[in-house]
């Protein structure tokens, strides 16, 4: 079977773009899930599961529910080493390379490595970068790191290139969940031009236009969480020509 990482890399090389939904287990219970998936969502490729303050039971429960109603790959997007479930298909193995907190550069990774091995999850090595989204976000606070200023594309590009040279396969630019401003297009294009691998972009994307702007600028995968959770946008509205 083709692995998820290989598919993400191949799609990026072929210019095929994807939409990922971010689901927070503490927010989505059975009813809200059924509502979310009551529409046709064939243009969604990945389900990211994560949140900053997860209860383990809700993580396993959400993944179990998701698996019973759909067949999209379920990918963990962990806030820390405790957010691992063997019920998922893969995990974004994140190193927070925009920050200078060793615990999020390598500490949590050491703690989680044997748990991930035991759980037999596919590992997606990911250079995770926070970009200032206009207000302090949970991930900034929890990781105790500073985001890269939103008007510094050169710093973002050099950071992403360093991540690539360290062997990380995917770059994830995140303005943080519920960010006021999504990642600016010039940051996305600067990172895309400087690196070769797949580029994930998320944080504060609330509508079709913002999603398209991210794709136009070079995002391979756009992640949307809050806006769907809060019904600011519906899945049907996100059916872009990029996602055919
Ligand atoms: C956050 O990139 C994700 O880590 C998605 O952000 O919830 O703002 O869509 P939103």
Tab-separated table of C-alpha atoms and ligand atoms in Angstrom:
chain	number	residue	atom	x	y	z
A	1	UNK	CA	0.000	0.000	0.000
A	2	UNK	CA	1.244	3.495	-0.841
A	3	UNK	CA	2.149	5.301	2.377
A	4	UNK	CA	0.611	8.635	3.326
A	5	UNK	CA	3.986	10.415	3.225
A	6	UNK	CA	4.691	9.106	-0.281
A	7	UNK	CA	1.278	10.240	-1.431
A	8	UNK	CA	1.733	13.738	0.035
A	9	UNK	CA	5.151	14.038	-1.647
A	10	UNK	CA	3.940	12.684	-4.988
A	11	UNK	CA	0.883	14.966	-4.986
A	12	UNK	CA	3.076	17.966	-4.253
A	13	UNK	CA	5.439	17.066	-7.100
A	14	UNK	CA	2.488	16.724	-9.464
A	15	UNK	CA	0.846	19.967	-8.312
A	16	UNK	CA	-2.185	18.187	-6.856
A	17	UNK	CA	-3.560	20.164	-3.922
A	18	UNK	CA	-5.516	18.914	-0.932
A	19	UNK	CA	-7.749	20.081	1.870
A	20	UNK	CA	-7.327	18.776	5.419
A	21	UNK	CA	-9.895	19.224	8.161
A	22	UNK	CA	-8.602	19.770	11.664
A	23	UNK	CA	-10.865	18.213	14.264
A	24	UNK	CA	-10.443	18.881	17.961
A	25	UNK	CA	-11.601	15.817	19.920
A	26	UNK	CA	-12.774	17.937	22.825
A	27	UNK	CA	-15.065	19.898	20.499
A	28	UNK	CA	-16.460	17.242	18.199
A	29	UNK	CA	-18.762	14.726	19.756
A	30	UNK	CA	-20.939	12.242	17.920
A	31	UNK	CA	-23.694	14.672	16.925
A	32	UNK	CA	-21.421	17.444	15.669
A	33	UNK	CA	-19.456	14.868	13.703
A	34	UNK	CA	-22.575	13.537	12.066
A	35	UNK	CA	-23.569	17.081	11.119
A	36	UNK	CA	-20.138	17.799	9.700
A	37	UNK	CA	-20.093	14.636	7.628
A	38	UNK	CA	-23.725	14.802	6.576
A	39	UNK	CA	-22.584	16.543	3.377
A	40	UNK	CA	-20.561	15.110	0.553
A	41	UNK	CA	-16.932	15.728	1.455
A	42	UNK	CA	-15.098	14.009	-1.344
A	43	UNK	CA	-12.884	17.079	-1.820
A	44	UNK	CA	-11.424	16.564	1.675
A	45	UNK	CA	-8.270	14.417	1.612
A	46	UNK	CA	-7.068	14.240	5.196
A	47	UNK	CA	-8.464	14.442	8.699
A	48	UNK	CA	-6.037	15.996	11.149
A	49	UNK	CA	-6.813	15.331	14.793
A	50	UNK	CA	-5.420	17.560	17.482
A	51	UNK	CA	-5.892	20.163	20.128
A	52	UNK	CA	-3.807	21.738	22.840
A	53	UNK	CA	-5.609	20.250	25.818
A	54	UNK	CA	-6.802	16.799	24.863
A	55	UNK	CA	-8.413	14.168	26.995
A	56	UNK	CA	-7.036	10.795	25.909
A	57	UNK	CA	-10.467	9.161	25.911
A	58	UNK	CA	-11.887	11.808	23.601
A	59	UNK	CA	-8.995	11.266	21.174
A	60	UNK	CA	-9.586	7.517	20.863
A	61	UNK	CA	-13.333	8.029	20.770
A	62	UNK	CA	-13.228	10.631	18.002
A	63	UNK	CA	-10.948	8.504	15.845
A	64	UNK	CA	-13.169	5.461	16.408
A	65	UNK	CA	-16.228	7.487	15.358
A	66	UNK	CA	-14.455	8.919	12.324
A	67	UNK	CA	-13.339	5.490	11.193
A	68	UNK	CA	-16.896	4.222	11.404
A	69	UNK	CA	-18.231	6.915	9.047
A	70	UNK	CA	-15.423	7.576	6.576
A	71	UNK	CA	-12.291	6.145	5.030
A	72	UNK	CA	-10.077	9.251	4.793
A	73	UNK	CA	-6.637	8.958	6.412
A	74	UNK	CA	-6.679	10.080	10.037
A	75	UNK	CA	-3.485	11.931	10.943
A	76	UNK	CA	-2.559	12.960	14.476
A	77	UNK	CA	-1.502	16.596	14.903
A	78	UNK	CA	-0.241	16.358	18.480
A	79	UNK	CA	0.138	19.194	20.963
A	80	UNK	CA	2.518	17.103	23.048
A	81	UNK	CA	3.810	13.556	23.580
A	82	UNK	CA	0.596	12.543	25.346
A	83	UNK	CA	-1.533	13.001	22.244
A	84	UNK	CA	-0.980	9.653	20.579
A	85	UNK	CA	-3.529	7.037	19.621
A	86	UNK	CA	-2.868	3.728	17.906
A	87	UNK	CA	-6.243	4.120	16.204
A	88	UNK	CA	-4.901	6.788	13.819
A	89	UNK	CA	-3.147	6.056	10.517
A	90	UNK	CA	-0.222	8.443	10.840
A	91	UNK	CA	1.261	11.205	12.940
A	92	UNK	CA	2.750	14.579	12.024
A	93	UNK	CA	6.053	14.184	13.846
A	94	UNK	CA	6.594	17.867	14.490
A	95	UNK	CA	9.693	19.777	15.381
A	96	UNK	CA	8.810	23.384	16.198
A	97	UNK	CA	11.732	24.881	14.296
A	98	UNK	CA	10.492	28.491	14.381
A	99	UNK	CA	10.943	28.416	18.163
A	100	UNK	CA	13.927	28.059	20.430
A	101	UNK	CA	12.375	25.848	23.075
A	102	UNK	CA	14.349	22.582	23.189
A	103	UNK	CA	11.370	20.724	24.611
A	104	UNK	CA	9.443	21.283	21.352
A	105	UNK	CA	12.491	20.894	19.124
A	106	UNK	CA	13.503	17.450	20.448
A	107	UNK	CA	12.251	16.826	24.021
A	108	UNK	CA	8.652	15.775	23.346
A	109	UNK	CA	9.888	13.812	20.335
A	110	UNK	CA	12.171	11.633	22.495
A	111	UNK	CA	9.312	10.903	24.887
A	112	UNK	CA	6.876	10.062	22.113
A	113	UNK	CA	9.188	8.042	19.807
A	114	UNK	CA	8.814	4.655	21.570
A	115	UNK	CA	5.060	5.180	21.983
A	116	UNK	CA	4.702	5.903	18.264
A	117	UNK	CA	6.749	2.811	17.408
A	118	UNK	CA	4.577	0.648	19.644
A	119	UNK	CA	1.431	2.148	18.084
A	120	UNK	CA	2.778	1.331	14.576
A	121	UNK	CA	1.816	4.766	13.264
A	122	UNK	CA	3.230	6.032	9.993
A	123	UNK	CA	5.568	8.910	10.836
A	124	UNK	CA	5.434	12.139	8.816
A	125	UNK	CA	8.589	14.138	9.739
A	126	UNK	CA	7.442	17.747	9.740
A	127	UNK	CA	9.157	21.128	10.103
A	128	UNK	CA	6.540	23.023	12.091
A	129	UNK	CA	6.707	26.816	11.915
A	130	UNK	CA	4.569	29.370	13.680
A	131	UNK	CA	4.008	32.656	11.888
A	132	UNK	CA	2.504	35.612	13.710
A	133	UNK	CA	-1.241	35.617	13.096
A	134	UNK	CA	-2.079	38.976	14.634
A	135	UNK	CA	-2.749	37.886	18.208
A	136	UNK	CA	-1.192	35.464	20.695
A	137	UNK	CA	-2.422	31.911	20.057
A	138	UNK	CA	-2.761	28.854	22.254
A	139	UNK	CA	0.107	27.079	20.530
A	140	UNK	CA	2.431	30.037	21.162
A	141	UNK	CA	1.489	30.095	24.818
A	142	UNK	CA	1.658	26.325	25.305
A	143	UNK	CA	4.964	25.935	23.457
A	144	UNK	CA	6.465	29.042	25.060
A	145	UNK	CA	7.896	30.148	21.711
A	146	UNK	CA	7.784	33.293	19.617
A	147	UNK	CA	6.311	33.090	16.133
A	148	UNK	CA	8.186	34.408	13.110
A	149	UNK	CA	6.978	37.971	12.339
A	150	UNK	CA	4.451	37.968	9.482
A	151	UNK	CA	6.442	40.568	7.548
A	152	UNK	CA	9.687	38.557	7.483
A	153	UNK	CA	9.464	36.170	4.511
A	154	UNK	CA	13.260	35.803	4.429
A	155	UNK	CA	13.377	34.447	7.975
A	156	UNK	CA	10.514	32.063	7.188
A	157	UNK	CA	12.244	30.852	4.001
A	158	UNK	CA	15.621	30.287	5.723
A	159	UNK	CA	13.939	28.489	8.613
A	160	UNK	CA	12.086	26.172	6.234
A	161	UNK	CA	15.260	25.493	4.254
A	162	UNK	CA	17.081	24.593	7.479
A	163	UNK	CA	14.250	22.181	8.273
A	164	UNK	CA	14.665	20.579	4.872
A	165	UNK	CA	18.443	20.269	5.366
A	166	UNK	CA	17.762	18.573	8.702
A	167	UNK	CA	15.834	15.929	6.767
A	168	UNK	CA	12.286	16.942	7.639
A	169	UNK	CA	10.046	15.932	4.742
A	170	UNK	CA	7.094	18.308	5.098
A	171	UNK	CA	6.887	22.002	6.048
A	172	UNK	CA	3.843	23.200	8.008
A	173	UNK	CA	3.273	26.967	8.246
A	174	UNK	CA	0.775	27.672	11.002
A	175	UNK	CA	-0.650	31.002	12.152
A	176	UNK	CA	-2.206	29.079	15.074
A	177	UNK	CA	-5.741	27.903	15.525
A	178	UNK	CA	-8.227	30.764	15.330
A	179	UNK	CA	-5.544	33.238	14.230
A	180	UNK	CA	-6.782	36.694	13.352
A	181	UNK	CA	-4.842	36.717	10.080
A	182	UNK	CA	-3.958	33.709	7.953
A	183	UNK	CA	-0.369	33.289	6.744
A	184	UNK	CA	0.377	36.080	4.221
A	185	UNK	CA	0.775	34.893	0.607
A	186	UNK	CA	4.317	36.316	0.346
A	187	UNK	CA	5.430	34.140	3.294
A	188	UNK	CA	3.875	31.073	1.662
A	189	UNK	CA	5.502	31.755	-1.709
A	190	UNK	CA	8.884	32.558	-0.150
A	191	UNK	CA	8.895	29.224	1.668
A	192	UNK	CA	7.604	27.331	-1.353
A	193	UNK	CA	10.303	28.811	-3.604
A	194	UNK	CA	13.101	28.030	-1.159
A	195	UNK	CA	12.168	24.401	-0.448
A	196	UNK	CA	11.313	21.307	-2.485
A	197	UNK	CA	8.937	19.337	-0.314
A	198	UNK	CA	5.218	19.506	0.406
A	199	UNK	CA	3.902	22.615	2.131
A	200	UNK	CA	0.994	22.586	4.588
A	201	UNK	CA	-0.623	25.919	5.496
A	202	UNK	CA	-3.185	26.593	8.215
A	203	UNK	CA	-4.388	28.883	10.958
A	204	UNK	CA	-7.141	31.483	10.650
A	205	UNK	CA	-8.400	30.394	7.217
A	206	UNK	CA	-12.128	31.102	7.367
A	207	UNK	CA	-13.462	31.160	3.836
A	208	UNK	CA	-13.056	30.020	0.258
A	209	UNK	CA	-11.101	33.092	-0.799
A	210	UNK	CA	-8.493	32.721	1.944
A	211	UNK	CA	-8.117	29.038	1.074
A	212	UNK	CA	-7.636	29.892	-2.604
A	213	UNK	CA	-5.090	32.581	-1.728
A	214	UNK	CA	-3.047	29.985	0.161
A	215	UNK	CA	-3.224	27.532	-2.763
A	216	UNK	CA	-2.365	30.276	-5.266
A	217	UNK	CA	0.694	31.228	-3.194
A	218	UNK	CA	2.002	27.640	-3.150
A	219	UNK	CA	0.323	25.674	-0.355
A	220	UNK	CA	-0.059	21.977	-1.217
A	221	UNK	CA	-2.384	21.212	1.691
A	222	UNK	CA	-4.618	23.777	3.384
A	223	UNK	CA	-5.856	23.023	6.903
A	224	UNK	CA	-9.153	24.375	8.224
A	225	UNK	CA	-10.360	23.801	11.778
A	226	UNK	CA	-12.059	26.571	13.755
A	227	UNK	CA	-14.129	28.025	10.932
A	228	UNK	CA	-15.832	24.680	10.334
A	229	UNK	CA	-16.196	23.933	13.992
A	230	UNK	CA	-17.865	27.327	14.560
A	231	UNK	CA	-19.982	27.081	11.399
A	232	UNK	CA	-18.359	30.189	9.887
A	233	UNK	CA	-17.948	28.190	6.692
A	234	UNK	CA	-19.519	25.000	5.396
A	235	UNK	CA	-17.657	22.202	3.681
A	236	UNK	CA	-19.711	22.623	0.521
A	237	UNK	CA	-18.373	26.172	0.155
A	238	UNK	CA	-14.792	24.924	0.000
A	239	UNK	CA	-15.097	22.965	-3.221
A	240	UNK	CA	-12.256	24.568	-5.162
A	241	UNK	CA	-11.148	23.710	-8.730
A	242	UNK	CA	-7.765	22.985	-7.095
A	243	UNK	CA	-9.371	20.049	-5.277
A	244	UNK	CA	-10.741	18.143	-8.282
B	1	LIG	C1	-4.210	25.220	13.508
B	1	LIG	O1	-3.534	25.119	11.233
B	1	LIG	C2	-4.546	24.793	12.121
B	1	LIG	O2	-3.089	24.600	14.007
B	1	LIG	C3	-5.907	25.252	11.706
B	1	LIG	O3	-6.221	26.517	12.219
B	1	LIG	O4	-8.386	26.215	13.426
B	1	LIG	O5	-7.679	28.469	12.626
B	1	LIG	O6	-8.415	26.724	11.012
B	1	LIG	P1	-7.762	27.009	12.322
